[in-house]
Amino acid sequence: MKDYRFQTVEELATDDMFRTWVIAPTPEISSFWLNWLASNPQKSADVYAARELVAAVHEIYSDELPEAMLQQEIQEIARLAELRKNGKPSSILQVINKPIWRIAAICVLISGLGLAFYKNQNNRAVSTSAKSDIEANDVLIVRENHTTHDMTVLLSDNSIATLTAGSTIRYPKKFTNKVRKVTLTGEAFFDVAKNPEKPFLVYTDETVTKVLGTSFRVKALEKENTVMVLVKTGRVSVYPKTAYERLETKPDHNVAVIVLSPNQQAVFNRKENRLEKGIVIDRQLLSELSDQKELIFDDKPVSQVFKTLQEIYGISIVYDAAALTQCNITAQFSDENLKQRINAICQAIGASYEMVDGRIVISSSGCTQ
Amino acid sequence: MESGENISIVSDANVRLWQRFKAGESAALGQLAQVHYRWLYNYATKFSSDPDFIRDAIQELYLELWERRDNLSETAFVKSYLLKALRHKLIKESIKLKRFQEPGQAIFDSACEDMPIESQIIADENSHFQTSRIKGIIKLLSKRQQELIYLRFYQNLDNEDIANIMGLGRQSVANLLHRTLKDIRQIWTPAEFMWALLLFSLLF
């Protein structure tokens, strides 16, 4: 082993092997340094000082970034990079950039506006899945969950709302305003796509919940005396609706707001018109589906994986089956959200995705094996 | 976190990774991001306590490198360059977002005077030394001194890298570091008794 001659505490404290001894020692490294100490007793004060310095700096400055979150971020970076690749029209939006398509899109938009006007006259609730292609962007889509199980609703900004039975959500077909506003009656879990420039707002009758990109549940059941907001990831601001509206007219006004971090909840008391902050007790409420099940795919064709997800979430996934015939996947999903699952799959097969008209559209050039 | 330190993109595997990145393979960007992500995240927590804000900033940093990949040289992915770019971005963004920040979030980013530690001890009666006396002492240093100690002994960077990141001259970094360590030494009576205990616990 190399002969160590140190002049100063600083030199010791910045030596890689010495640092390993302090932070993550192995038996070999410990015994090396103890031997070294024994043969250099005059240096022991420096060694201890350097040890204390390195240990203290690590205690002060360490963070707690979970490995899973790190991996998710890496995947997200790779996914966004794939989406932003130049040259290749990997998304439908890029196709629309061609002039001929632009003209076509404008025609659709105009006829869509007419249709929307007509529909508004009739004051009819519209459902996305069937006739979404020709509606104008500002039209509010209303979806009511008449079923007895959770309903997955895909929003145009790649956010996902999971409605519990009996709940209703209203949202624009496209978020064209400065904010992304949705209105909820009942209960839903939201997995919101990050967009710091366009806050995402969930209105209930009494509260406004504002986020930039995160996941959380809003529970505003008519039969209950409270509205609850429970946060899974990210940071969420909750306002009484009256306070938020005051803020919109007078931006510098001091209003009641509660800022929530993961695993915290806000409870709005309808009778007392009061907001309170607390810790989430029922952790089940922090998962997207009320009966989230573990899924295991062992070297399965990706088309089969998509099929399973379509069934679980009741959504449609559009992909080029021919291009993906070679793609197999091994994956285990437990408490991931739909988005995390789609992310992981796309990462594995080198694909990208978008949410278009309430469907997930996968773009991939296929796998070579 | 100690391994994978100061990766220079010279070895064979790294050359290939670099070529894949240049060729526009998004998975290669993911692998490059993996190398220093933890270090960057940790550094960013010293400027903001909002994990979303931090993740957005790091994401943006890598995506900017991705979009400029045609004109990029390999030094762009050296740790100290990334830290410098991130620091710049965080400070810029936090100024933009100032209104939304809660007090006490910025840790390194305020430019305050380097006061002698003794006077700060007197000024700050609340700061009793906790488990380790040196921890208490470091926390009393000025923001600039703390960042220096952090970059030197946590991120384990040399004076030249630190000078580059903090936008200081190399000599001023050396001087400030020297002065800071001297300051620490003066009031730090290392716990000899603890050392003896430590040595025993290590030997037996």
Coordinates of C-alpha atoms in Angstrom, one line a residue:
Chain A
M1 CA 0.0 0.0 0.0
K2 CA 1.1 3.5 -0.6
D3 CA 3.1 5.3 1.9
Y4 CA 1.2 8.2 3.4
R5 CA 3.1 11.3 4.5
F6 CA 0.8 14.1 5.5
Q7 CA 1.8 17.6 6.3
T8 CA -1.6 19.0 7.4
V9 CA -5.0 18.2 8.7
E10 CA -6.4 19.6 5.4
E11 CA -4.4 17.2 3.3
L12 CA -5.6 14.3 5.4
A13 CA -9.2 15.4 5.3
T14 CA -9.2 15.6 1.5
D15 CA -7.5 12.3 0.8
D16 CA -10.0 9.8 -0.8
M17 CA -8.9 6.8 1.2
F18 CA -8.9 8.7 4.5
R19 CA -12.4 10.0 3.7
T20 CA -13.6 6.4 3.0
W21 CA -12.3 5.4 6.4
V22 CA -14.4 8.1 8.0
I23 CA -17.6 7.9 6.0
A24 CA -17.9 4.3 4.8
P25 CA -15.1 2.2 6.3
T26 CA -14.4 -1.3 5.2
P27 CA -12.4 -3.7 7.5
E28 CA -9.3 -3.4 5.2
I29 CA -9.3 0.3 5.2
S30 CA -9.9 0.6 9.0
S31 CA -7.0 -1.8 9.7
F32 CA -4.8 0.1 7.3
W33 CA -5.3 3.4 9.1
L34 CA -5.0 1.9 12.5
N35 CA -1.7 0.4 11.5
W36 CA -0.6 3.7 10.0
L37 CA -1.6 5.4 13.3
A38 CA 0.4 2.9 15.3
S39 CA 3.5 3.6 13.3
N40 CA 3.0 7.3 13.1
P41 CA 1.9 8.1 16.7
Q42 CA 3.1 11.7 16.4
K43 CA 0.4 12.3 13.8
S44 CA -2.5 11.0 15.9
A45 CA -3.8 14.5 16.9
D46 CA -3.9 15.4 13.2
V47 CA -5.7 12.2 12.3
Y48 CA -8.3 12.7 14.9
A49 CA -8.8 16.3 14.0
A50 CA -9.2 15.4 10.3
R51 CA -11.6 12.6 11.3
E52 CA -13.8 15.0 13.3
L53 CA -13.7 17.6 10.5
V54 CA -14.8 15.2 7.8
A55 CA -17.4 13.6 10.0
A56 CA -18.9 16.9 11.1
V57 CA -19.0 18.3 7.5
H58 CA -20.9 15.1 6.4
E59 CA -23.3 15.3 9.3
I60 CA -24.1 18.9 8.6
Y61 CA -24.3 18.8 4.9
S62 CA -25.8 15.4 4.0
D63 CA -29.2 15.2 2.4
E64 CA -31.8 12.5 2.2
L65 CA -32.4 11.9 -1.5
P66 CA -34.0 8.4 -1.8
E67 CA -32.4 6.2 -4.5
A68 CA -35.9 5.7 -6.1
M69 CA -36.4 9.4 -6.5
L70 CA -33.0 9.8 -8.0
Q71 CA -33.7 7.0 -10.6
Q72 CA -37.0 8.5 -11.4
E73 CA -35.4 11.9 -12.0
I74 CA -32.7 10.3 -14.3
Q75 CA -35.5 8.6 -16.3
E76 CA -37.4 11.8 -16.5
I77 CA -34.3 13.6 -17.9
A78 CA -33.8 10.9 -20.5
R79 CA -37.5 10.9 -21.4
L80 CA -37.6 14.7 -21.9
A81 CA -34.3 14.6 -23.8
E82 CA -35.9 12.0 -26.2
L83 CA -38.9 14.3 -26.6
R84 CA -36.7 17.3 -27.4
K85 CA -34.6 15.5 -30.0
N86 CA -34.3 17.6 -33.1
G87 CA -35.0 16.5 -36.6
K88 CA -37.0 13.5 -35.9
P89 CA -40.8 14.1 -35.7
S90 CA -41.3 12.1 -32.6
S91 CA -44.5 13.9 -31.6
I92 CA -47.7 14.8 -33.1
L93 CA -47.2 18.4 -32.3
Q94 CA -44.1 18.5 -34.5
V95 CA -46.1 17.1 -37.4
I96 CA -48.6 20.0 -37.0
N97 CA -45.7 22.4 -37.6
K98 CA -45.8 21.6 -41.3
P99 CA -47.7 24.3 -43.0
I100 CA -50.3 22.1 -44.7
W101 CA -51.2 20.5 -41.4
R102 CA -51.4 23.9 -39.8
I103 CA -54.1 24.9 -42.3
A104 CA -55.9 21.7 -41.6
A105 CA -55.6 22.3 -37.9
I106 CA -57.1 25.8 -38.2
C107 CA -60.0 24.4 -40.2
V108 CA -60.7 21.8 -37.5
L109 CA -60.4 24.5 -34.9
I110 CA -62.9 26.8 -36.6
S111 CA -65.4 24.0 -37.1
G112 CA -64.7 22.9 -33.5
L113 CA -65.6 26.4 -32.2
G114 CA -68.9 26.2 -34.1
L115 CA -69.6 22.8 -32.7
A116 CA -68.7 23.9 -29.2
F117 CA -71.0 26.9 -29.4
Y118 CA -73.8 24.6 -30.5
K119 CA -73.0 22.3 -27.7
N120 CA -72.9 25.1 -25.2
Q121 CA -76.4 26.2 -26.4
N122 CA -77.6 22.8 -25.6
N123 CA -75.8 22.9 -22.2
R124 CA -74.7 19.3 -22.6
A125 CA -71.9 17.6 -20.8
V126 CA -69.3 16.3 -23.2
S127 CA -67.3 13.2 -22.9
T128 CA -63.8 13.2 -24.2
S129 CA -63.1 9.8 -25.5
A130 CA -65.5 9.6 -28.4
K131 CA -65.7 12.9 -30.1
S132 CA -62.7 14.8 -28.7
D133 CA -61.0 15.5 -32.1
I134 CA -63.1 18.4 -33.1
E135 CA -63.6 20.4 -29.9
A136 CA -62.1 23.8 -29.4
N137 CA -59.5 24.3 -26.7
D138 CA -61.4 26.5 -24.4
V139 CA -64.4 24.1 -24.1
L140 CA -64.8 22.7 -20.7
I141 CA -64.9 19.0 -20.6
V142 CA -67.0 17.4 -17.8
R143 CA -66.3 13.9 -16.7
E144 CA -68.4 12.2 -14.1
N145 CA -67.5 8.9 -12.7
H146 CA -70.7 6.8 -12.8
T147 CA -68.9 3.6 -12.2
T148 CA -68.2 1.9 -8.9
H149 CA -64.4 2.0 -9.3
D150 CA -61.7 4.6 -9.9
M151 CA -61.6 6.4 -13.2
T152 CA -58.4 7.7 -14.8
V153 CA -58.6 11.0 -16.7
L154 CA -55.7 12.1 -18.8
L155 CA -55.3 15.9 -19.2
S156 CA -53.7 17.7 -22.1
D157 CA -50.7 18.8 -20.1
N158 CA -49.7 15.2 -19.3
S159 CA -51.2 15.4 -15.9
I160 CA -53.4 12.6 -14.6
A161 CA -56.5 12.8 -12.4
T162 CA -57.9 9.7 -10.8
L163 CA -61.6 10.2 -9.8
T164 CA -63.2 8.1 -7.2
A165 CA -66.7 6.7 -7.8
G166 CA -69.4 9.4 -8.0
S167 CA -66.9 12.3 -8.4
T168 CA -66.9 14.9 -11.2
I169 CA -64.1 17.0 -12.8
R170 CA -64.3 19.9 -15.2
Y171 CA -61.2 20.9 -17.2
P172 CA -60.5 22.6 -20.5
K173 CA -59.6 20.4 -23.5
K174 CA -56.3 22.3 -23.7
F175 CA -54.7 24.5 -21.0
T176 CA -54.3 27.7 -22.9
N177 CA -54.6 30.2 -20.1
K178 CA -51.8 31.4 -17.7
V179 CA -53.0 28.8 -15.2
R180 CA -54.2 25.2 -15.5
K181 CA -57.5 25.3 -13.8
V182 CA -59.7 22.3 -13.0
T183 CA -62.8 22.1 -10.9
L184 CA -63.6 19.1 -8.7
T185 CA -66.7 17.8 -7.0
G186 CA -65.9 14.8 -4.9
E187 CA -62.5 13.1 -4.5
A188 CA -59.6 12.7 -6.9
F189 CA -55.9 11.9 -6.8
F190 CA -53.8 14.2 -9.0
D191 CA -50.4 13.5 -10.6
V192 CA -49.5 16.9 -12.0
A193 CA -46.9 17.4 -14.8
K194 CA -44.2 19.9 -13.8
N195 CA -44.6 23.4 -15.4
P196 CA -43.3 26.2 -13.2
E197 CA -44.7 28.8 -15.6
K198 CA -48.3 27.5 -15.4
P199 CA -49.5 26.7 -11.9
F200 CA -52.1 23.9 -11.7
L201 CA -55.2 24.9 -9.7
V202 CA -57.8 22.6 -8.3
Y203 CA -61.0 24.4 -7.3
T204 CA -63.6 22.9 -5.0
D205 CA -66.5 24.9 -3.7
E206 CA -64.5 26.2 -0.8
T207 CA -60.8 25.7 -1.5
V208 CA -58.2 26.4 -4.1
T209 CA -55.1 24.1 -4.2
K210 CA -52.2 25.4 -6.1
V211 CA -49.2 23.4 -7.3
L212 CA -46.4 23.5 -9.9
G213 CA -45.9 19.8 -10.4
T214 CA -46.5 17.1 -7.8
S215 CA -49.0 14.4 -6.7
F216 CA -51.7 14.8 -4.1
R217 CA -55.3 14.0 -3.3
V218 CA -58.2 16.4 -2.9
K219 CA -61.3 15.1 -1.0
A220 CA -64.3 17.4 -1.2
L221 CA -67.2 15.1 -0.6
E222 CA -70.5 16.9 -0.4
K223 CA -71.7 14.8 2.5
E224 CA -68.7 15.6 4.7
N225 CA -68.1 18.7 6.7
T226 CA -64.5 19.0 5.6
V227 CA -62.4 19.3 2.4
M228 CA -59.1 17.5 2.7
V229 CA -55.9 17.9 0.6
L230 CA -53.3 15.2 1.1
V231 CA -49.8 15.5 -0.4
K232 CA -47.7 12.6 -1.7
T233 CA -44.8 14.4 -3.5
G234 CA -43.8 18.0 -4.0
R235 CA -45.1 21.1 -2.4
V236 CA -48.7 22.3 -2.5
S237 CA -50.4 25.5 -1.4
V238 CA -54.0 25.4 -0.2
Y239 CA -56.2 28.5 0.1
P240 CA -59.7 29.0 1.2
K241 CA -61.5 29.9 -2.1
T242 CA -62.5 33.4 -0.8
A243 CA -58.9 34.1 0.1
Y244 CA -57.6 33.0 -3.2
E245 CA -60.0 35.2 -5.1
R246 CA -59.0 38.2 -3.0
L247 CA -55.4 37.4 -3.9
E248 CA -56.2 37.5 -7.6
T249 CA -57.6 41.0 -7.4
K250 CA -54.9 42.3 -5.0
P251 CA -51.7 40.3 -5.5
D252 CA -49.9 41.8 -2.5
H253 CA -52.7 41.1 -0.1
N254 CA -51.8 38.9 2.8
V255 CA -54.2 35.9 2.7
A256 CA -54.6 32.7 4.6
V257 CA -52.6 29.9 3.0
I258 CA -51.2 26.6 4.1
V259 CA -48.1 25.2 2.4
L260 CA -47.9 21.4 2.5
S261 CA -45.0 19.1 2.1
P262 CA -45.1 15.3 1.4
N263 CA -47.2 13.3 3.9
Q264 CA -48.9 16.4 5.2
Q265 CA -52.5 17.3 4.8
A266 CA -54.7 20.3 5.1
V267 CA -58.3 20.1 6.4
F268 CA -60.8 22.8 5.6
N269 CA -63.7 23.0 8.0
R270 CA -66.7 24.1 6.0
K271 CA -68.7 25.3 9.0
E272 CA -66.0 27.3 10.6
N273 CA -64.4 28.4 7.2
R274 CA -61.0 27.5 8.6
L275 CA -57.9 25.7 7.3
E276 CA -55.7 23.4 9.5
K277 CA -52.5 21.6 8.8
G278 CA -51.6 18.0 9.9
I279 CA -49.9 14.8 9.1
V280 CA -51.5 12.2 6.7
I281 CA -52.8 9.4 8.9
D282 CA -54.5 7.2 6.2
R283 CA -51.5 6.4 3.9
Q284 CA -53.8 4.5 1.6
L285 CA -55.1 7.9 0.4
L286 CA -51.7 8.7 -1.0
S287 CA -51.9 6.1 -3.7
E288 CA -53.4 6.8 -7.1
L289 CA -55.8 3.9 -7.2
S290 CA -57.8 2.9 -4.2
D291 CA -57.0 -0.8 -4.9
Q292 CA -53.5 -0.5 -6.2
K293 CA -52.1 -4.0 -7.0
E294 CA -48.6 -5.2 -7.6
L295 CA -47.8 -6.0 -11.2
I296 CA -45.0 -8.2 -12.4
F297 CA -43.9 -8.6 -16.0
D298 CA -41.3 -11.1 -16.7
D299 CA -39.8 -10.7 -20.1
K300 CA -43.2 -9.9 -21.6
P301 CA -44.0 -8.2 -24.9
V302 CA -44.5 -4.5 -24.4
S303 CA -47.9 -4.7 -26.2
Q304 CA -49.1 -7.1 -23.5
V305 CA -47.9 -4.7 -20.8
F306 CA -49.8 -1.8 -22.4
K307 CA -52.9 -4.0 -22.6
T308 CA -52.8 -4.7 -18.9
L309 CA -52.4 -1.0 -18.1
Q310 CA -55.3 -0.1 -20.4
E311 CA -57.5 -2.5 -18.5
I312 CA -56.4 -1.4 -15.0
Y313 CA -56.7 2.3 -15.7
G314 CA -59.5 2.2 -18.3
I315 CA -57.6 4.4 -20.7
S316 CA -56.4 3.9 -24.3
I317 CA -52.8 3.7 -25.2
V318 CA -51.9 4.2 -28.9
Y319 CA -48.8 2.6 -30.3
D320 CA -47.4 1.1 -33.4
A321 CA -47.7 -2.6 -32.7
A322 CA -45.6 -3.6 -35.7
A323 CA -42.6 -1.4 -34.5
L324 CA -42.8 -2.8 -31.0
T325 CA -43.0 -6.5 -31.8
Q326 CA -39.3 -6.9 -30.7
C327 CA -39.7 -5.1 -27.4
N328 CA -39.9 -7.2 -24.3
I329 CA -40.0 -5.9 -20.8
T330 CA -39.2 -7.1 -17.3
A331 CA -40.6 -4.9 -14.7
Q332 CA -42.2 -5.0 -11.2
F333 CA -44.6 -2.3 -10.3
S334 CA -45.9 -1.7 -6.8
D335 CA -47.0 1.7 -5.7
E336 CA -45.9 3.7 -8.8
N337 CA -48.4 6.0 -10.4
L338 CA -49.6 5.5 -14.0
K339 CA -47.1 8.2 -15.1
Q340 CA -44.2 6.6 -13.4
R341 CA -45.1 3.3 -14.9
I342 CA -45.4 4.7 -18.5
N343 CA -42.1 6.6 -17.9
A344 CA -40.3 3.4 -16.8
I345 CA -41.6 1.4 -19.8
C346 CA -40.7 4.2 -22.3
Q347 CA -37.3 4.5 -20.8
A348 CA -36.8 0.7 -21.1
I349 CA -37.7 0.6 -24.8
G350 CA -36.2 3.9 -25.8
A351 CA -39.6 5.4 -26.5
S352 CA -41.4 8.7 -25.6
Y353 CA -45.0 9.4 -24.9
E354 CA -47.6 12.2 -24.9
M355 CA -51.1 12.6 -23.8
V356 CA -53.2 13.6 -26.7
D357 CA -57.0 13.9 -26.6
G358 CA -57.3 11.8 -23.5
R359 CA -55.1 9.0 -24.9
I360 CA -51.5 8.1 -24.3
V361 CA -49.6 8.1 -27.6
I362 CA -46.3 6.2 -27.6
S363 CA -43.6 7.1 -30.2
S364 CA -40.9 4.7 -30.8
S365 CA -38.6 3.6 -33.5
G366 CA -38.8 0.0 -32.2
C367 CA -36.3 -2.2 -30.5
T368 CA -33.5 -4.2 -32.1
Q369 CA -32.5 -7.4 -30.4
Chain B
M1 CA -21.3 9.0 -2.5
E2 CA -17.5 8.9 -2.4
S3 CA -17.0 6.8 -5.5
G4 CA -17.3 8.1 -9.0
E5 CA -15.6 11.2 -7.9
N6 CA -14.3 13.8 -10.5
I7 CA -15.0 11.6 -13.5
S8 CA -12.9 12.7 -16.4
I9 CA -14.3 11.4 -19.6
V10 CA -11.2 9.7 -20.9
S11 CA -11.5 6.0 -20.3
D12 CA -12.8 3.8 -23.1
A13 CA -16.2 3.2 -21.7
N14 CA -16.6 6.9 -21.1
V15 CA -15.5 7.7 -24.6
R16 CA -18.2 5.5 -26.0
L17 CA -20.7 7.0 -23.6
W18 CA -19.7 10.4 -24.8
Q19 CA -20.1 9.4 -28.5
R20 CA -23.5 8.0 -27.8
F21 CA -24.5 11.3 -26.2
K22 CA -23.1 13.3 -29.1
A23 CA -25.1 11.0 -31.5
G24 CA -28.3 12.1 -29.7
E25 CA -29.0 9.0 -27.6
S26 CA -31.2 10.1 -24.7
A27 CA -30.2 7.1 -22.6
A28 CA -26.6 8.3 -22.7
L29 CA -27.7 11.6 -21.2
G30 CA -29.4 9.7 -18.5
Q31 CA -26.1 7.8 -17.7
L32 CA -24.1 11.0 -17.7
A33 CA -26.7 12.6 -15.4
Q34 CA -26.4 9.6 -13.1
V35 CA -22.7 10.2 -12.4
H36 CA -23.0 13.5 -10.6
Y37 CA -26.7 13.8 -9.8
R38 CA -26.3 13.2 -6.1
W39 CA -23.6 15.7 -5.8
L40 CA -25.6 18.3 -7.6
Y41 CA -28.7 17.6 -5.6
N42 CA -26.8 18.0 -2.4
Y43 CA -25.2 21.3 -3.4
A44 CA -28.6 22.6 -4.4
T45 CA -30.1 21.8 -1.0
K46 CA -27.8 24.5 0.3
F47 CA -29.6 27.1 -1.8
S48 CA -33.2 25.9 -1.6
S49 CA -35.2 23.6 0.6
D50 CA -37.8 23.0 -2.0
P51 CA -37.1 19.6 -3.6
D52 CA -39.3 20.4 -6.6
F53 CA -37.5 23.5 -7.3
I54 CA -34.2 21.7 -7.1
R55 CA -35.2 18.8 -9.3
D56 CA -36.5 21.2 -11.9
A57 CA -33.2 23.2 -11.8
I58 CA -31.1 20.1 -12.3
Q59 CA -33.3 18.7 -15.0
E60 CA -33.1 22.0 -16.8
L61 CA -29.4 22.0 -16.5
Y62 CA -29.0 18.6 -18.2
L63 CA -31.6 19.3 -20.8
E64 CA -29.7 22.5 -21.7
L65 CA -26.6 20.5 -22.2
W66 CA -28.6 18.1 -24.3
E67 CA -29.9 20.8 -26.6
R68 CA -26.4 22.2 -27.0
R69 CA -24.8 18.8 -27.5
D70 CA -23.5 19.5 -31.0
N71 CA -21.2 22.3 -29.8
L72 CA -20.3 20.9 -26.4
S73 CA -16.9 19.8 -25.2
E74 CA -16.4 17.0 -22.7
T75 CA -15.5 19.3 -19.9
A76 CA -19.2 20.2 -19.7
F77 CA -19.8 17.1 -17.6
V78 CA -16.9 17.5 -15.2
K79 CA -18.3 17.9 -11.7
S80 CA -17.0 21.3 -11.0
Y81 CA -18.4 22.7 -14.2
L82 CA -21.8 21.2 -13.4
L83 CA -21.7 22.6 -9.9
K84 CA -20.8 26.0 -11.2
A85 CA -23.6 26.1 -13.8
L86 CA -26.1 24.8 -11.2
R87 CA -25.0 27.4 -8.7
H88 CA -25.5 30.2 -11.3
K89 CA -28.9 28.8 -12.2
L90 CA -30.1 28.5 -8.6
I91 CA -29.1 32.0 -7.7
K92 CA -30.7 33.4 -10.8
E93 CA -33.9 31.4 -10.3
S94 CA -34.2 32.1 -6.6
I95 CA -34.0 35.8 -7.4
K96 CA -36.8 35.4 -9.9
L97 CA -38.9 33.4 -7.4
K98 CA -38.1 35.5 -4.4
R99 CA -41.7 36.3 -3.7
F100 CA -42.5 32.6 -3.2
Q101 CA -39.7 31.7 -1.0
E102 CA -40.1 31.1 2.7
P103 CA -37.7 32.8 5.0
G104 CA -34.5 30.9 5.9
Q105 CA -34.4 29.0 2.6
A106 CA -31.2 30.5 1.2
I107 CA -28.2 29.1 2.9
F108 CA -25.2 29.9 0.8
D109 CA -26.6 32.5 -1.5
S110 CA -26.5 35.6 0.6
A111 CA -23.5 37.8 0.4
C112 CA -22.7 38.6 3.9
E113 CA -19.6 39.7 5.7
D114 CA -17.1 37.3 7.1
M115 CA -17.2 38.3 10.7
P116 CA -14.7 36.9 13.2
I117 CA -16.2 33.8 14.7
E118 CA -15.7 34.9 18.3
S119 CA -18.0 37.9 17.9
Q120 CA -20.6 35.6 16.3
I121 CA -20.5 33.3 19.2
I122 CA -21.3 36.2 21.5
A123 CA -23.9 37.5 19.0
D124 CA -25.6 34.1 18.8
E125 CA -26.4 33.0 22.3
N126 CA -28.7 30.4 21.1
S127 CA -26.1 28.3 19.3
H128 CA -24.9 25.8 21.9
F129 CA -22.6 23.2 20.6
Q130 CA -24.4 20.0 20.0
T131 CA -22.9 16.5 19.7
S132 CA -19.7 17.7 18.2
R133 CA -18.1 21.1 19.0
I134 CA -16.8 21.5 15.5
K135 CA -20.2 21.2 14.0
G136 CA -21.3 24.2 16.1
I137 CA -18.2 26.1 15.0
I138 CA -18.8 25.5 11.3
K139 CA -22.4 26.6 11.6
L140 CA -21.1 29.9 12.9
L141 CA -19.0 30.6 9.9
S142 CA -20.1 33.2 7.3
K143 CA -22.0 31.9 4.4
R144 CA -19.0 32.2 2.2
Q145 CA -16.8 30.4 4.6
Q146 CA -19.3 27.7 5.0
E147 CA -19.6 27.2 1.3
L148 CA -15.9 27.0 1.0
I149 CA -15.6 24.4 3.8
Y150 CA -18.4 22.5 2.1
L151 CA -16.9 22.5 -1.3
R152 CA -13.4 21.6 0.1
F153 CA -14.4 18.9 2.6
Y154 CA -17.8 17.6 1.5
Q155 CA -17.5 17.8 -2.3
N156 CA -13.7 17.3 -2.0
L157 CA -12.8 19.8 -4.7
D158 CA -9.4 21.6 -5.0
N159 CA -8.9 25.3 -4.7
E160 CA -8.9 25.9 -8.4
D161 CA -12.3 24.2 -8.8
I162 CA -13.7 26.1 -5.9
A163 CA -12.4 29.4 -7.2
N164 CA -14.1 28.6 -10.5
I165 CA -17.4 27.7 -8.9
M166 CA -17.6 30.6 -6.5
G167 CA -16.3 33.1 -9.0
L168 CA -13.3 34.1 -6.9
G169 CA -9.6 34.3 -7.6
R170 CA -7.6 31.2 -6.8
Q171 CA -5.4 33.1 -4.4
S172 CA -8.4 34.5 -2.5
V173 CA -9.8 31.0 -2.1
A174 CA -6.5 29.9 -0.7
N175 CA -6.3 32.8 1.6
L176 CA -9.9 32.5 2.8
L177 CA -9.5 28.8 3.4
H178 CA -6.3 29.3 5.3
R179 CA -7.9 32.0 7.4
T180 CA -11.1 29.9 8.0
L181 CA -9.1 26.9 9.1
K182 CA -7.0 29.0 11.4
D183 CA -10.1 30.5 12.9
I184 CA -11.6 27.1 13.5
R185 CA -8.4 25.9 15.1
Q186 CA -8.2 28.8 17.5
I187 CA -11.5 28.1 19.2
W188 CA -11.6 24.4 18.6
T189 CA -10.1 22.5 21.4
P190 CA -10.4 19.1 19.9
A191 CA -12.0 16.7 22.3
E192 CA -9.0 14.6 23.3
F193 CA -11.0 12.6 25.6
M194 CA -13.4 11.6 22.8
W195 CA -10.4 10.6 20.6
A196 CA -9.2 8.2 23.2
L197 CA -12.7 6.7 23.4
L198 CA -12.9 6.5 19.6
L199 CA -9.5 4.8 19.3
F200 CA -10.6 2.2 21.9
S201 CA -13.9 1.6 20.1
L202 CA -12.0 1.1 16.9
L203 CA -9.4 -1.2 18.3
F204 CA -11.7 -3.5 20.3

